[in-house]
XYZ file of C-alpha atoms in Angstrom:
425
model
C -5.822 -10.344 11.854
C -3.076 -8.870 15.321
C 0.607 -8.161 13.500
C 1.857 -11.181 15.036
C 0.066 -13.177 12.421
C -0.620 -11.481 9.307
C 3.402 -11.000 9.677
C 3.497 -15.164 9.533
C 0.638 -15.606 6.688
C 2.617 -12.836 4.965
C 6.649 -14.298 4.985
C 5.518 -17.100 3.004
C 4.499 -15.169 0.105
C 7.098 -14.933 -2.928
C 6.524 -10.777 -3.126
C 8.506 -11.146 0.257
C 12.122 -11.064 1.700
C 13.503 -13.044 4.569
C 16.520 -11.621 5.137
C 17.546 -13.297 8.248
C 19.248 -11.167 10.803
C 20.727 -7.848 10.030
C 23.129 -4.849 12.183
C 20.442 -2.178 13.618
C 23.015 0.252 12.261
C 21.298 0.169 8.943
C 20.587 -2.536 7.420
C 17.689 -2.751 7.849
C 17.246 0.078 5.758
C 19.676 -1.356 3.007
C 17.001 -4.131 2.789
C 13.895 -1.799 2.052
C 16.297 0.360 -0.632
C 17.486 -3.004 -2.824
C 13.304 -3.836 -1.949
C 10.757 -1.395 -2.816
C 9.039 -4.028 -4.378
C 9.079 -6.354 -2.255
C 7.773 -6.495 2.504
C 10.734 -7.082 4.053
C 11.222 -10.005 7.369
C 14.400 -9.808 9.182
C 15.511 -10.299 12.831
C 17.968 -8.268 14.414
C 21.544 -9.338 15.089
C 22.501 -10.295 19.184
C 20.380 -12.242 19.697
C 17.342 -10.773 19.390
C 13.496 -12.163 19.829
C 11.875 -9.451 17.544
C 10.350 -10.172 14.484
C 10.426 -7.193 12.271
C 8.835 -5.678 9.354
C 9.398 -3.231 7.493
C 7.921 -2.499 3.678
C 4.143 -4.212 5.585
C 1.756 -0.667 3.148
C 3.979 -0.370 -0.315
C 1.613 1.116 -2.035
C -2.223 1.574 -2.224
C -3.365 -1.728 -3.149
C -1.269 -2.644 -0.391
C -3.321 -0.367 2.690
C -6.990 -1.153 0.997
C -6.154 -4.649 0.802
C -6.110 -5.197 4.787
C -8.103 -2.717 4.916
C -10.787 -5.318 2.786
C -11.548 -2.065 1.001
C -12.189 -2.501 -3.132
C -11.439 1.415 -3.852
C -10.922 4.959 -2.790
C -14.102 5.492 -2.166
C -15.052 2.185 -0.136
C -12.270 3.898 2.272
C -13.160 7.075 2.069
C -16.143 5.806 4.038
C -15.172 3.230 6.190
C -12.888 5.045 7.440
C -14.819 8.507 8.504
C -17.673 5.898 9.348
C -15.092 4.475 12.089
C -13.663 7.909 12.760
C -17.572 9.462 13.664
C -18.892 6.364 15.717
C -15.466 4.543 17.672
C -16.941 1.469 18.624
C -17.067 0.896 22.446
C -14.310 -0.838 24.400
C -14.661 -4.304 26.569
C -12.307 -4.413 28.720
C -11.091 -8.204 29.466
C -8.881 -9.378 32.279
C -5.043 -8.104 32.004
C -3.747 -12.446 32.797
C -5.623 -13.430 30.446
C -3.329 -11.345 27.883
C -0.100 -10.537 28.976
C 3.292 -11.093 31.873
C 5.750 -9.091 33.485
C 9.230 -9.932 31.939
C 12.917 -8.561 33.788
C 13.690 -6.208 30.618
C 14.901 -2.785 30.220
C 14.285 -1.436 26.861
C 18.267 -2.222 25.462
C 16.030 -5.360 24.301
C 13.709 -3.122 22.192
C 14.330 -3.273 18.129
C 15.556 0.450 18.732
C 17.652 1.075 14.868
C 19.677 3.989 14.046
C 18.075 4.628 9.529
C 20.460 7.032 7.994
C 23.966 8.599 8.578
C 22.843 11.825 9.945
C 20.462 10.543 12.734
C 21.079 11.033 16.280
C 20.967 7.519 18.194
C 19.619 4.473 17.267
C 15.246 4.196 17.606
C 11.973 3.224 17.687
C 9.523 4.149 14.949
C 6.027 2.927 15.445
C 6.143 3.232 19.338
C 2.353 4.239 20.093
C 1.855 6.161 23.631
C -1.129 5.570 25.098
C -2.202 8.336 27.972
C -4.523 9.334 30.632
C -5.362 13.064 31.188
C -8.442 13.066 33.817
C -11.309 11.365 31.847
C -9.749 11.508 28.227
C -6.772 9.054 26.326
C -5.527 9.449 24.050
C -3.570 6.457 21.868
C -0.211 8.438 19.803
C 2.976 7.635 17.402
C 6.205 8.872 18.688
C 9.041 8.463 17.951
C 12.056 7.108 20.650
C 16.258 8.094 20.791
C 17.145 5.664 22.610
C 19.372 6.595 25.494
C 19.944 4.271 27.692
C 19.319 0.654 29.399
C 16.012 3.376 31.536
C 15.893 6.231 29.637
C 15.033 7.596 26.075
C 14.022 10.452 24.536
C 10.139 11.344 22.652
C 9.413 14.086 19.896
C 6.220 14.753 21.187
C 4.027 17.661 18.369
C 2.087 20.250 20.138
C -1.040 18.130 19.413
C -3.258 16.205 22.106
C -0.717 13.636 24.099
C 1.815 17.079 24.616
C -1.051 19.019 25.967
C -2.080 16.053 28.357
C 2.360 16.167 29.592
C 1.737 20.375 29.309
C -1.057 19.411 32.905
C 0.364 17.172 34.228
C 3.711 18.509 34.446
C 2.387 21.986 35.369
C 0.928 20.232 38.436
C 4.755 19.066 39.186
C 3.987 15.360 38.620
C 5.239 13.002 35.745
C 2.657 11.954 33.444
C 2.142 8.299 33.668
C 1.759 6.585 30.091
C 2.745 3.134 28.258
C 4.858 2.214 24.358
C 2.777 0.168 23.119
C 4.680 -1.819 19.896
C 3.403 -4.342 17.656
C 0.145 -3.260 16.920
C -2.462 -4.621 14.784
C -2.653 -1.903 11.859
C -6.127 -0.937 12.217
C -4.760 1.012 15.293
C -1.544 2.387 13.375
C -3.526 4.161 11.409
C -5.709 5.210 13.742
C -3.044 6.375 16.326
C -2.102 8.442 12.931
C -5.657 9.887 12.395
C -5.129 13.056 15.755
C -9.730 12.916 15.769
C -11.067 16.258 18.298
C -9.520 16.212 22.071
C -11.884 13.556 23.894
C -12.217 11.253 20.995
C -10.308 7.706 22.009
C -8.543 6.905 19.168
C -8.302 3.209 20.002
C -12.347 2.502 19.517
C -11.482 4.337 15.865
C -8.911 1.295 15.101
C -11.326 -1.610 16.711
C -14.628 0.221 14.174
C -11.770 -0.127 10.832
C -12.055 -3.218 11.555
C -9.992 -4.373 15.527
C -10.690 -6.032 18.501
C -12.866 -3.675 20.639
C -10.857 -6.171 23.242
C -8.245 -3.228 25.445
C -6.480 -4.390 29.185
C -5.949 -2.059 32.090
C -2.119 -1.455 32.747
C -1.532 -2.754 36.460
C -0.193 0.298 37.758
C -1.907 2.711 35.326
C -4.443 1.151 34.289
C -4.525 2.285 30.446
C -6.220 1.079 28.617
C -4.758 -0.793 25.824
C -5.300 -2.836 22.945
C -5.245 -7.108 22.948
C -2.858 -7.221 20.089
C -0.272 -5.177 21.479
C 3.062 -8.174 21.299
C 4.655 -5.261 24.522
C 3.546 -3.081 27.160
C 5.758 -1.179 28.647
C 4.216 1.142 31.628
C 6.271 4.053 31.906
C 5.967 7.842 32.989
C 6.517 11.233 30.499
C 9.081 12.603 33.624
C 9.773 16.069 34.006
C 13.115 15.754 32.751
C 14.651 16.391 29.435
C 17.064 14.947 27.556
C 18.226 15.425 23.414
C 16.010 14.054 20.360
C 17.416 14.198 16.873
C 18.481 14.205 15.131
C 16.269 12.296 12.883
C 15.240 11.751 9.072
C 12.195 12.825 8.628
C 9.594 11.581 5.990
C 10.123 14.363 3.016
C 13.471 12.509 3.606
C 15.263 16.161 5.242
C 16.600 15.586 8.477
C 14.849 17.599 11.866
C 17.003 19.272 14.019
C 18.267 18.078 17.596
C 16.564 19.267 19.851
C 15.354 19.061 24.354
C 12.624 16.555 25.104
C 10.787 14.886 27.481
C 12.493 11.409 28.756
C 10.264 8.558 29.016
C 11.601 5.969 31.658
C 10.049 2.416 31.685
C 8.868 0.952 35.449
C 7.519 -2.705 33.758
C 7.279 -4.854 31.202
C 4.573 -7.022 29.702
C 4.832 -10.122 27.265
C 1.592 -11.323 25.154
C 1.085 -13.857 25.718
C -1.086 -14.933 22.391
C 1.057 -13.066 19.813
C 5.127 -13.453 19.727
C 6.570 -9.874 19.317
C 6.535 -8.759 16.024
C 7.869 -5.347 15.551
C 6.934 -3.507 12.446
C 9.222 -0.986 11.634
C 9.119 2.093 10.146
C 11.465 3.193 8.180
C 11.545 6.858 7.812
C 10.845 8.502 4.222
C 9.231 5.166 2.754
C 5.908 3.845 1.519
C 4.576 2.474 5.087
C 6.065 5.894 6.745
C 4.096 7.971 3.624
C 0.970 5.893 3.737
C 0.670 5.246 7.822
C 1.044 8.972 7.985
C -0.447 10.776 5.434
C -4.047 7.799 3.935
C -5.824 9.086 7.688
C -5.929 12.552 6.001
C -7.163 12.089 2.136
C -11.015 11.116 4.120
C -11.256 13.969 5.936
C -9.732 15.877 3.291
C -12.612 14.133 0.430
C -15.241 15.076 3.686
C -13.995 18.972 3.566
C -13.458 19.313 0.557
C -17.492 17.746 -0.309
C -19.612 20.412 1.263
C -18.280 22.675 -1.181
C -18.274 20.669 -4.231
C -20.045 17.659 -4.492
C -19.288 16.207 -7.018
C -15.135 15.330 -5.608
C -14.316 11.520 -7.225
C -11.268 11.396 -5.191
C -8.193 12.778 -2.843
C -3.628 12.162 -2.982
C -1.483 13.628 -0.433
C 1.523 12.329 -3.378
C 4.474 10.806 -2.716
C 6.675 13.803 -3.491
C 5.333 15.802 -1.085
C 5.978 13.109 1.900
C 1.579 11.812 1.876
C 1.882 15.255 3.538
C 3.091 18.608 1.715
C 0.474 18.460 -1.552
C -3.166 17.634 -2.424
C -4.684 16.807 -5.562
C -8.486 16.502 -5.543
C -10.334 15.550 -8.672
C -13.695 17.196 -9.203
C -16.200 16.793 -11.744
C -16.838 20.576 -12.467
C -20.493 21.904 -11.627
C -20.207 25.660 -11.361
C -17.854 28.224 -12.212
C -15.894 28.777 -8.855
C -16.036 26.000 -7.264
C -11.890 24.286 -8.017
C -11.379 27.062 -6.030
C -14.199 26.767 -3.590
C -12.978 23.288 -3.809
C -9.046 23.545 -2.550
C -9.649 25.407 0.580
C -11.318 23.041 1.463
C -9.117 21.154 1.336
C -6.856 23.415 3.262
C -9.585 23.292 5.649
C -9.155 19.663 5.703
C -5.942 19.286 6.277
C -3.661 22.776 7.344
C -0.121 20.944 6.770
C -0.568 21.269 2.594
C 1.539 23.276 0.717
C 0.504 22.856 -2.582
C -3.082 21.876 -3.742
C -4.176 20.768 -7.358
C -7.351 20.842 -8.577
C -7.933 18.592 -11.536
C -10.494 17.442 -13.586
C -12.316 14.002 -12.542
C -10.902 12.979 -16.014
C -7.316 12.827 -14.001
C -5.038 10.181 -12.967
C -4.502 11.262 -10.162
C -1.611 8.705 -8.829
C -0.142 10.015 -12.132
C 2.461 12.554 -12.017
C 2.339 12.593 -15.353
C -1.143 13.548 -15.660
C -1.536 16.036 -13.569
C 1.881 17.877 -14.512
C -0.606 17.596 -17.728
C -3.391 18.268 -16.867
C -1.174 21.883 -14.560
C 0.450 21.644 -18.496
C -2.612 22.807 -20.718
C -5.809 24.034 -18.490
C -3.764 26.203 -15.886
C -3.315 29.935 -16.939
C -1.325 31.008 -14.664
C -2.363 35.022 -14.125
C -6.129 34.040 -13.276
C -5.262 29.889 -12.139
C -2.354 30.694 -9.087
C -3.324 31.552 -5.940
C -1.360 32.287 -2.929
C -2.208 32.564 0.622
C 0.382 34.309 2.938
C 1.356 33.464 6.477
C -1.315 30.930 7.768
C -1.217 27.697 9.201
C 1.470 24.809 7.220
C 3.316 21.789 8.503
C 6.893 22.251 10.654
C 7.881 20.070 7.995
C 8.359 21.853 5.643
C 11.456 24.481 5.944
C 10.061 27.323 4.228
C 7.653 27.857 7.404
C 9.793 27.625 10.281
C 7.829 27.780 13.303
C 5.016 26.006 11.335
C 3.670 29.616 9.461
C 4.186 29.513 5.695
C 2.909 29.788 2.349
C -0.168 27.805 0.754
C -0.052 27.174 -3.404
C -3.347 26.191 -4.962
C -3.393 25.802 -8.240
C -6.279 25.480 -10.143
C -5.765 22.400 -13.679
C -9.322 22.606 -13.949
C -11.290 23.278 -17.502
C -12.812 25.987 -17.852
C -16.828 25.806 -18.401
C -17.147 28.814 -20.477
C -15.358 26.974 -23.185
C -16.101 23.956 -24.932
C -15.009 20.478 -23.770
C -13.164 18.951 -26.665
C -10.750 21.903 -26.414
C -8.906 20.610 -23.280
C -9.239 16.774 -24.602
C -5.498 14.664 -24.332
C -7.303 11.934 -26.515
C -6.733 8.637 -26.747
C -4.799 6.261 -29.240
C -6.931 4.671 -31.675
C-alpha cells in the first residue's frame, strides 16, 4: 500500500488525531507530544498541498502490522530474507507515473521541530544516487537554505563514498531526493546493506512494489510509489547545516555539509502529495532507525547462541545505543559470546544486556530486576575500551568509545529456583 492510500485509510480511524492546519514552526512537534498514542494527520499552514502524517509507527505492534508479521521471529525472518534476497526491479515508463511540476524547495514540507534546530528540515527525505554501476537509497535530513539550495547531513557510509568519489573527479553527484515512500522502502533505506546492494530491491522484497522509473535527467531508479521526485546534484559547494535535535533528544552540532541543488521536480500522477513528518526523538524516529538493526543483531547472536529468542534496541537508548538480548542458555560462557556477537551485529551499540528468556525485554522493570538479582558485578560486567562506537553518543568523540556488557543471566551451576521470580497465586 502506498503512503498516500495508507494515510487516507488511517485518517478515518478513531485512534487518529486530525490536527487540521499547523504552523510549520513547532506545532507538528507539539501535536505529537500531546497525542503520543495517536497517529497525527495534518496540513501545513500557508496553502500547502502536502498531507502529512506523524506517529505512523507508535509502537512495535504498528510496525509489525504494517509489515504483515505477527511476532518477533516472523519479523526477523522476513527482514533477513529480503535483506539477503532483494527483488529484481522492473523499469516502467516514467511518463505513466510522474509529470513535471513548477515547484521550488520553498514548496516542500520543511518543518522546524525544536527551538534548538538551526532551521526548517525534511526528516524523511530519501536520497537515491548511483556511482558507476552501484545505486544507493538512504535517509538524510535536509535543512532549507533557499528556494534553490539546501544542506544535507551525510555520515561516512555509502552515499558519502559516492559523493567523495564524484567530487574527487571534479563533478557534482546526480541524485534524486524522494518524498512519500511506503513503509517498506523507508525501512529498506534505513537498513545499510553491504555496498553494492540496492536498498530499493530490499524494500520490494519486504512487500513493496518492484516497479521503478528512471528519472529523465540522470536515469536514477526511483520506486513508483513516491509522491515527489526532485532531481538535482549534491554539489561541491558546502554550507552550514544544524544544529539539529537527534534521536537521543540531544543537540547535534552545527557543521559544514554538502549543498543539494534541485534541477527538476516531478509529482506522482497516481498518488497525492503526502509526507511522513518524522518528529526527531519520538517513536517514528526510534522504530524506523532501529528496527532494521534488530534482525541483524539476532542473526549475529544466533551464530553463537542458538537459543536466542528476542533482541531489543531499547527506547531509553534511542533504539540505537542500548541492546537487550534474551537467550535460553545451553552452556557456560554463552551469555558473553552472545553479548560480543550483538556488538558485532550492531557496532553502534554502547551497552549490551543479556538476560534469560523468562525476562520480558520490553519491560524495563523486568530487565532491571534481572540485573539486580542475577548479575555479579565482579564477574558479569565487562568494559571494552576504545572500540568503534556511534557518533550519536556524546561520550564517544569521533566515533570511538567504550562498551559496557552486563550479563544478567542465571549462573548455570546453581539451582534455577534460586533465581525464579514468583508469580501471583
